[in-house]
Amino acid sequence: MAASQASLLLQKQLKDLCKNPVDGFSAGLVDETNIFEWSVTIIGPPDTLYEGGFFNAIMSFPSNYPNSPPSVKFTSEIWHPNVYPDGRVCISILHPPGEDPNGYELASERWTPVHTVESIVLSIISMLSSPNDESPANVEAAKEWRDRRDDFKKKVSRCVRKSQEML
Amino acid sequence: MAEWRRGILEKRHQIAMALRVAYGGVMAASHGGHGGIAGWADSSQPYPSFSSSAARPAAVSSATNDGVSVGNAHDNRRRRSLARRQQTSRRRTRETDERRTRETGERRMTHATVTRDRRMTHDDGSVLAHYMLGLALLQRQESAKGIKELEKALDLGRGANPKGYMVEEIWQELAKAKYLEWERSSSKRSWELQSLKEACESALKEKHFLDYSQMEGFVDDATTSHSEQLEALERVFNTAAEADIPTEVPDYLCCRITLDIFHDPVITPSGLTYERAVILEHLQKVGKFDPITREPLDPSQLVPNLAIKEAVEAFLDKHGWAYKID
């Protein structure tokens, strides 16, 4: 029942996103035979350092979704305090309640079953606009963002240009 | 050990009873050729057990009555009524069950399901009996009766164990049956509407032709009027067909977690409604809080949202296409 429920729920979301696309990103399956692996392209939010960029990411859903969160990993190079060097996204809503790897997150901000592909991606877009340097996944990026903003901007610009070239 | 065996035997008995009722018609039909006393006797076999179980409540109620005559009258009336019902059932059974079913296939289906659900309790056995009866009736193309049995099984199942996989399975079979029923009836309605529309269009054209031939000098006005009438007719028939066109289920009838139409809605102290099985799973596996408001939440605080449930039932009655599981 759990696996079937997750599958049905994801299929419904896929169908809904195809019918009613949302501004700011596009989403689809990596492989049409696997509903649990999604490919997402996030458009860099306007009025942010990431504007103009097209960042690809993979969302991997567990078989017990929505009781557990998916993992999200950027495949495009991106420089951000809350993205690990390997591309894994570290934001509170993707952490199961109870787990607190960095000790900074409030329980009230963590995963809840009402989250969908859309709400998760919108949260990531929001993360791009407003980095959280209190619990950084990329310490170097967090330092630059805090202490050497110009260097940070240069690195981000390079990522934006690189993502454009990849299209 | 003894109790365990008794439980098993009881479950088998209930299943056997359910199947006997389902297959009773077949036996009657097969003996129909011979006719006479033999056929009648065979067709009556499924009913004695119901009679004996129904008699017990009557005995209890008569024992509590002070007046002997009142009890007797009541008892006699009940027995007569029951007998009449049995006769009616027998007649209907013989009349409607002329077609032979594939017994082997049904038996195989039965065996597989029974094997899988062997560990179920007595209550679940009762659920299983109605479920199996419902499936058997659907196999025999008796949709209305089959659906009724599945609904009974669903109600019993939810009472016993709302999170059980049996409940979900029953719901899916019920949804499938309801969808097919809708598909048949909507096809018929669609055809009827189309026929009526064509008849109306022909009538309008005929009227237009007659008007055209009679009046000389107001041709343009008549033509415009005719076009407008045809357009109005189109709108009328489109509106009539609206209920049968699949669209989206309104958000207020859908669970915020499953994004699907509610089957068994429950409301939290925060005022939000969820599908019972899903919110229970959340509380058990994710955390004891309302998923949207994040207020602390305990399973005991969940209350059936009967208003939404009725709204869902009303919506599904009108829009059978919503039974389809995408």
Short mmCIF file of N, CA and C in Angstrom, two decimals, chain B residues 10 18 20 41 59 64 69 98 119 143 160 164 172 175 179 195 197-198 226 251 269 271 275 280 296 301 318:
data_model
loop_
_atom_site.label_atom_id
_atom_site.label_comp_id
_atom_site.label_asym_id
_atom_site.label_seq_id
_atom_site.Cartn_x
_atom_site.Cartn_y
_atom_site.Cartn_z
N GLU B 10 -14.51 -20.89 12.11
CA GLU B 10 -15.57 -19.89 12.03
C GLU B 10 -15.43 -19.07 10.76
N ALA B 18 -21.03 -17.18 2.48
CA ALA B 18 -21.06 -16.10 1.48
C ALA B 18 -21.03 -16.69 0.08
N ARG B 20 -21.87 -19.74 -0.79
CA ARG B 20 -23.07 -20.52 -1.07
C ARG B 20 -24.18 -19.61 -1.56
N ALA B 41 -36.14 -27.56 -3.74
CA ALA B 41 -35.42 -27.95 -2.52
C ALA B 41 -33.98 -27.47 -2.58
N ALA B 59 -36.76 -14.61 19.59
CA ALA B 59 -36.91 -15.35 20.84
C ALA B 59 -36.54 -14.47 22.02
N THR B 64 -38.61 -11.03 26.87
CA THR B 64 -38.65 -9.83 27.70
C THR B 64 -40.06 -9.25 27.80
N SER B 69 -49.57 -12.81 24.57
CA SER B 69 -50.22 -12.65 23.26
C SER B 69 -49.46 -11.65 22.38
N GLU B 98 -29.90 -16.95 -15.05
CA GLU B 98 -30.01 -17.94 -16.10
C GLU B 98 -28.66 -18.25 -16.71
N ARG B 119 -4.79 -14.85 8.30
CA ARG B 119 -4.51 -14.41 9.67
C ARG B 119 -5.55 -13.44 10.21
N SER B 143 -24.09 -5.81 -11.03
CA SER B 143 -23.36 -4.65 -10.52
C SER B 143 -23.98 -4.05 -9.27
N ALA B 160 -13.45 -1.88 11.85
CA ALA B 160 -12.51 -2.81 12.48
C ALA B 160 -11.09 -2.27 12.49
N GLY B 164 -6.07 -0.72 7.74
CA GLY B 164 -5.75 -2.01 7.14
C GLY B 164 -5.70 -1.94 5.62
N GLN B 172 -10.70 0.18 -3.68
CA GLN B 172 -10.29 0.20 -5.08
C GLN B 172 -11.21 -0.63 -5.94
N ALA B 175 -14.40 1.38 -6.27
CA ALA B 175 -14.22 2.51 -7.18
C ALA B 175 -14.24 2.03 -8.63
N TYR B 179 -16.98 3.13 -11.32
CA TYR B 179 -16.54 3.82 -12.53
C TYR B 179 -17.13 3.14 -13.76
N SER B 195 -29.10 12.15 -29.78
CA SER B 195 -30.29 11.88 -30.60
C SER B 195 -31.29 13.01 -30.48
N LYS B 197 -30.71 16.06 -29.54
CA LYS B 197 -30.16 17.28 -30.13
C LYS B 197 -30.36 17.28 -31.64
N GLU B 198 -30.09 16.14 -32.26
CA GLU B 198 -30.24 16.05 -33.72
C GLU B 198 -31.69 16.24 -34.12
N HIS B 226 -32.42 32.17 -37.00
CA HIS B 226 -32.19 30.73 -37.07
C HIS B 226 -30.81 30.36 -36.51
N ASP B 251 -10.74 21.21 -4.94
CA ASP B 251 -9.72 21.06 -3.89
C ASP B 251 -10.32 20.79 -2.52
N PRO B 269 -8.22 19.10 15.42
CA PRO B 269 -8.59 20.28 16.21
C PRO B 269 -8.25 21.59 15.52
N GLY B 271 -8.91 22.22 12.60
CA GLY B 271 -9.97 22.48 11.63
C GLY B 271 -9.65 21.99 10.24
N GLU B 275 -7.47 12.48 4.93
CA GLU B 275 -7.89 11.10 4.77
C GLU B 275 -7.44 10.33 6.00
N LEU B 280 -3.32 8.93 9.96
CA LEU B 280 -2.90 7.98 11.00
C LEU B 280 -1.48 7.49 10.72
N PRO B 296 0.40 20.15 17.98
CA PRO B 296 0.44 18.76 18.48
C PRO B 296 -0.88 18.06 18.20
N GLN B 301 -7.74 12.47 18.80
CA GLN B 301 -8.39 13.75 18.54
C GLN B 301 -9.02 13.84 17.15
N LYS B 318 -23.03 12.46 -8.70
CA LYS B 318 -23.27 13.27 -9.88
C LYS B 318 -22.15 13.14 -10.91
#
